[in-house]
Amino acid sequence: MRSVRVLLTTMVGMAGSLVAYGAVYNHFRPHAGIADPALAYRMVPLELLFGLLMGWWVFQAFGNKLQAAAAPRADIQERMLFRLLARKRKITLQDIRDSSPLSEQDAQQLLQKWMAEGKIREVGQQEFVLN
């Protein structure tokens, strides 16, 4: 994934520099008709700086997405159990053991948390329904 990040950053940086060169070459008018290659050549450091900034921006954005995707999500167990509860309407600890990869301890902690928050209620011996 790192090679894609570097390749994308390089491509955007070079493209940004070329776009800046073209903009300066035509005095920021797409159909100006009056080109100024001397000005564009003198502004190459600024155009390269623009490309470098664009590349840095893409590198940072791509890196933030990679870091966000790599971080473990704490709500996955919660969503899994909530979907099971919504599908079955009434759930027991035995149903959770049979239908999900959650351990009994994790399931009990999650059910206690939801009861404290008022999301579910206990209707029988270890039977829970949505509020």
PDB file of C-alpha atoms in Angstrom:
ATOM      1  CA  MET A   1       0.000   0.000   0.000  1.00  0.00           C
ATOM      2  CA  ARG A   2       2.934   2.282   0.627  1.00  0.00           C
ATOM      3  CA  SER A   3       4.039   2.036  -2.999  1.00  0.00           C
ATOM      4  CA  VAL A   4       0.600   3.178  -4.153  1.00  0.00           C
ATOM      5  CA  ARG A   5       0.821   6.103  -1.751  1.00  0.00           C
ATOM      6  CA  VAL A   6       4.243   7.142  -3.081  1.00  0.00           C
ATOM      7  CA  LEU A   7       3.180   6.675  -6.713  1.00  0.00           C
ATOM      8  CA  LEU A   8       0.017   8.707  -6.235  1.00  0.00           C
ATOM      9  CA  THR A   9       1.909  11.452  -4.411  1.00  0.00           C
ATOM     10  CA  THR A  10       4.512  11.664  -7.185  1.00  0.00           C
ATOM     11  CA  MET A  11       1.894  11.767  -9.918  1.00  0.00           C
ATOM     12  CA  VAL A  12      -0.112  14.511  -8.210  1.00  0.00           C
ATOM     13  CA  GLY A  13       3.029  16.539  -7.500  1.00  0.00           C
ATOM     14  CA  MET A  14       4.173  16.376 -11.120  1.00  0.00           C
ATOM     15  CA  ALA A  15       0.681  17.096 -12.426  1.00  0.00           C
ATOM     16  CA  GLY A  16       0.340  20.071 -10.083  1.00  0.00           C
ATOM     17  CA  SER A  17       3.637  21.471 -11.313  1.00  0.00           C
ATOM     18  CA  LEU A  18       2.581  21.062 -14.947  1.00  0.00           C
ATOM     19  CA  VAL A  19      -0.776  22.693 -14.328  1.00  0.00           C
ATOM     20  CA  ALA A  20       0.926  25.619 -12.597  1.00  0.00           C
ATOM     21  CA  TYR A  21       3.406  25.921 -15.496  1.00  0.00           C
ATOM     22  CA  GLY A  22       0.537  25.941 -18.002  1.00  0.00           C
ATOM     23  CA  ALA A  23      -1.378  28.516 -15.996  1.00  0.00           C
ATOM     24  CA  VAL A  24       1.592  30.870 -15.788  1.00  0.00           C
ATOM     25  CA  TYR A  25       2.465  30.248 -19.455  1.00  0.00           C
ATOM     26  CA  ASN A  26      -0.996  31.458 -20.507  1.00  0.00           C
ATOM     27  CA  HIS A  27      -1.330  34.207 -17.863  1.00  0.00           C
ATOM     28  CA  PHE A  28      -4.049  32.207 -16.051  1.00  0.00           C
ATOM     29  CA  ARG A  29      -6.386  32.456 -19.029  1.00  0.00           C
ATOM     30  CA  PRO A  30      -7.255  29.178 -20.771  1.00  0.00           C
ATOM     31  CA  HIS A  31      -7.653  30.739 -24.235  1.00  0.00           C
ATOM     32  CA  ALA A  32      -5.482  33.816 -23.939  1.00  0.00           C
ATOM     33  CA  GLY A  33      -3.675  33.397 -27.227  1.00  0.00           C
ATOM     34  CA  ILE A  34      -0.717  35.316 -25.840  1.00  0.00           C
ATOM     35  CA  ALA A  35       1.784  32.909 -24.328  1.00  0.00           C
ATOM     36  CA  ASP A  36       4.775  33.974 -22.279  1.00  0.00           C
ATOM     37  CA  PRO A  37       7.370  31.164 -22.141  1.00  0.00           C
ATOM     38  CA  ALA A  38       9.999  33.412 -20.537  1.00  0.00           C
ATOM     39  CA  LEU A  39       7.728  34.188 -17.583  1.00  0.00           C
ATOM     40  CA  ALA A  40       6.796  30.532 -17.234  1.00  0.00           C
ATOM     41  CA  TYR A  41      10.490  29.573 -17.218  1.00  0.00           C
ATOM     42  CA  ARG A  42      11.326  32.197 -14.581  1.00  0.00           C
ATOM     43  CA  MET A  43       8.489  30.934 -12.380  1.00  0.00           C
ATOM     44  CA  VAL A  44       9.599  27.271 -12.433  1.00  0.00           C
ATOM     45  CA  PRO A  45      10.628  27.319  -8.723  1.00  0.00           C
ATOM     46  CA  LEU A  46       7.185  28.583  -7.740  1.00  0.00           C
ATOM     47  CA  GLU A  47       5.505  26.003  -9.984  1.00  0.00           C
ATOM     48  CA  LEU A  48       7.612  23.215  -8.478  1.00  0.00           C
ATOM     49  CA  LEU A  49       6.729  24.466  -5.005  1.00  0.00           C
ATOM     50  CA  PHE A  50       3.057  24.308  -5.948  1.00  0.00           C
ATOM     51  CA  GLY A  51       3.515  20.728  -7.145  1.00  0.00           C
ATOM     52  CA  LEU A  52       5.392  19.842  -3.972  1.00  0.00           C
ATOM     53  CA  LEU A  53       2.596  21.260  -1.825  1.00  0.00           C
ATOM     54  CA  MET A  54      -0.011  19.343  -3.805  1.00  0.00           C
ATOM     55  CA  GLY A  55       2.005  16.139  -3.418  1.00  0.00           C
ATOM     56  CA  TRP A  56       2.429  16.724   0.323  1.00  0.00           C
ATOM     57  CA  TRP A  57      -1.299  17.311   0.682  1.00  0.00           C
ATOM     58  CA  VAL A  58      -2.111  14.033  -1.102  1.00  0.00           C
ATOM     59  CA  PHE A  59       0.538  12.182   0.926  1.00  0.00           C
ATOM     60  CA  GLN A  60      -1.011  13.424   4.174  1.00  0.00           C
ATOM     61  CA  ALA A  61      -4.584  12.722   3.081  1.00  0.00           C
ATOM     62  CA  PHE A  62      -3.690   9.226   1.905  1.00  0.00           C
ATOM     63  CA  GLY A  63      -1.782   8.560   5.124  1.00  0.00           C
ATOM     64  CA  ASN A  64      -4.665   9.681   7.304  1.00  0.00           C
ATOM     65  CA  LYS A  65      -7.002   7.330   5.450  1.00  0.00           C
ATOM     66  CA  LEU A  66      -4.565   4.449   5.906  1.00  0.00           C
ATOM     67  CA  GLN A  67      -4.189   5.160   9.608  1.00  0.00           C
ATOM     68  CA  ALA A  68      -7.951   5.394  10.082  1.00  0.00           C
ATOM     69  CA  ALA A  69      -8.470   2.088   8.299  1.00  0.00           C
ATOM     70  CA  ALA A  70      -5.777   0.342  10.326  1.00  0.00           C
ATOM     71  CA  ALA A  71      -7.151   1.391  13.710  1.00  0.00           C
ATOM     72  CA  PRO A  72      -9.381  -1.228  15.360  1.00  0.00           C
ATOM     73  CA  ARG A  73     -13.005  -0.264  15.566  1.00  0.00           C
ATOM     74  CA  ALA A  74     -14.589  -0.623  18.960  1.00  0.00           C
ATOM     75  CA  ASP A  75     -18.171  -0.563  17.718  1.00  0.00           C
ATOM     76  CA  ILE A  76     -17.982  -3.720  15.561  1.00  0.00           C
ATOM     77  CA  GLN A  77     -19.038  -6.031  18.386  1.00  0.00           C
ATOM     78  CA  GLU A  78     -21.796  -3.649  19.318  1.00  0.00           C
ATOM     79  CA  ARG A  79     -23.176  -3.478  15.780  1.00  0.00           C
ATOM     80  CA  MET A  80     -22.953  -7.256  15.392  1.00  0.00           C
ATOM     81  CA  LEU A  81     -24.937  -7.913  18.543  1.00  0.00           C
ATOM     82  CA  PHE A  82     -27.431  -5.158  17.759  1.00  0.00           C
ATOM     83  CA  ARG A  83     -28.156  -6.678  14.330  1.00  0.00           C
ATOM     84  CA  LEU A  84     -28.638 -10.096  15.894  1.00  0.00           C
ATOM     85  CA  LEU A  85     -31.012  -8.623  18.447  1.00  0.00           C
ATOM     86  CA  ALA A  86     -32.967  -6.711  15.800  1.00  0.00           C
ATOM     87  CA  ARG A  87     -33.256  -9.825  13.638  1.00  0.00           C
ATOM     88  CA  LYS A  88     -34.386 -12.188  16.438  1.00  0.00           C
ATOM     89  CA  ARG A  89     -36.445  -9.623  18.407  1.00  0.00           C
ATOM     90  CA  LYS A  90     -35.661 -11.499  21.645  1.00  0.00           C
ATOM     91  CA  ILE A  91     -32.200 -12.754  22.485  1.00  0.00           C
ATOM     92  CA  THR A  92     -30.637 -14.944  25.146  1.00  0.00           C
ATOM     93  CA  LEU A  93     -27.022 -15.580  26.037  1.00  0.00           C
ATOM     94  CA  GLN A  94     -27.352 -19.004  24.393  1.00  0.00           C
ATOM     95  CA  ASP A  95     -28.411 -17.299  21.132  1.00  0.00           C
ATOM     96  CA  ILE A  96     -25.367 -15.050  21.331  1.00  0.00           C
ATOM     97  CA  ARG A  97     -23.051 -18.028  21.906  1.00  0.00           C
ATOM     98  CA  ASP A  98     -24.603 -19.893  18.962  1.00  0.00           C
ATOM     99  CA  SER A  99     -24.931 -17.009  16.477  1.00  0.00           C
ATOM    100  CA  SER A 100     -21.937 -14.752  17.078  1.00  0.00           C
ATOM    101  CA  PRO A 101     -18.205 -15.030  17.658  1.00  0.00           C
ATOM    102  CA  LEU A 102     -18.459 -12.976  20.851  1.00  0.00           C
ATOM    103  CA  SER A 103     -17.327 -14.565  24.068  1.00  0.00           C
ATOM    104  CA  GLU A 104     -19.884 -14.884  26.825  1.00  0.00           C
ATOM    105  CA  GLN A 105     -18.034 -12.335  28.931  1.00  0.00           C
ATOM    106  CA  ASP A 106     -17.982  -9.757  26.082  1.00  0.00           C
ATOM    107  CA  ALA A 107     -21.667 -10.352  25.402  1.00  0.00           C
ATOM    108  CA  GLN A 108     -22.598  -9.927  29.072  1.00  0.00           C
ATOM    109  CA  GLN A 109     -20.589  -6.691  29.325  1.00  0.00           C
ATOM    110  CA  LEU A 110     -22.249  -5.335  26.201  1.00  0.00           C
ATOM    111  CA  LEU A 111     -25.735  -6.315  27.386  1.00  0.00           C
ATOM    112  CA  GLN A 112     -25.116  -4.710  30.791  1.00  0.00           C
ATOM    113  CA  LYS A 113     -23.896  -1.535  29.085  1.00  0.00           C
ATOM    114  CA  TRP A 114     -27.014  -1.397  26.911  1.00  0.00           C
ATOM    115  CA  MET A 115     -29.275  -2.009  29.903  1.00  0.00           C
ATOM    116  CA  ALA A 116     -27.575   0.873  31.721  1.00  0.00           C
ATOM    117  CA  GLU A 117     -28.064   3.094  28.667  1.00  0.00           C
ATOM    118  CA  GLY A 118     -31.708   2.034  28.332  1.00  0.00           C
ATOM    119  CA  LYS A 119     -31.362   0.502  24.859  1.00  0.00           C
ATOM    120  CA  ILE A 120     -32.602  -2.927  25.928  1.00  0.00           C
ATOM    121  CA  ARG A 121     -34.569  -4.431  28.789  1.00  0.00           C
ATOM    122  CA  GLU A 122     -34.666  -7.846  30.375  1.00  0.00           C
ATOM    123  CA  VAL A 123     -38.050  -9.560  29.898  1.00  0.00           C
ATOM    124  CA  GLY A 124     -37.311 -12.982  31.332  1.00  0.00           C
ATOM    125  CA  GLN A 125     -34.498 -15.039  32.762  1.00  0.00           C
ATOM    126  CA  GLN A 126     -31.534 -13.868  30.619  1.00  0.00           C
ATOM    127  CA  GLU A 127     -33.879 -12.788  27.756  1.00  0.00           C
ATOM    128  CA  PHE A 128     -33.473  -9.327  26.310  1.00  0.00           C
ATOM    129  CA  VAL A 129     -35.506  -7.180  23.899  1.00  0.00           C
ATOM    130  CA  LEU A 130     -35.015  -3.726  22.394  1.00  0.00           C
ATOM    131  CA  ASN A 131     -36.605  -0.774  24.155  1.00  0.00           C
TER     132      ASN A 131
END
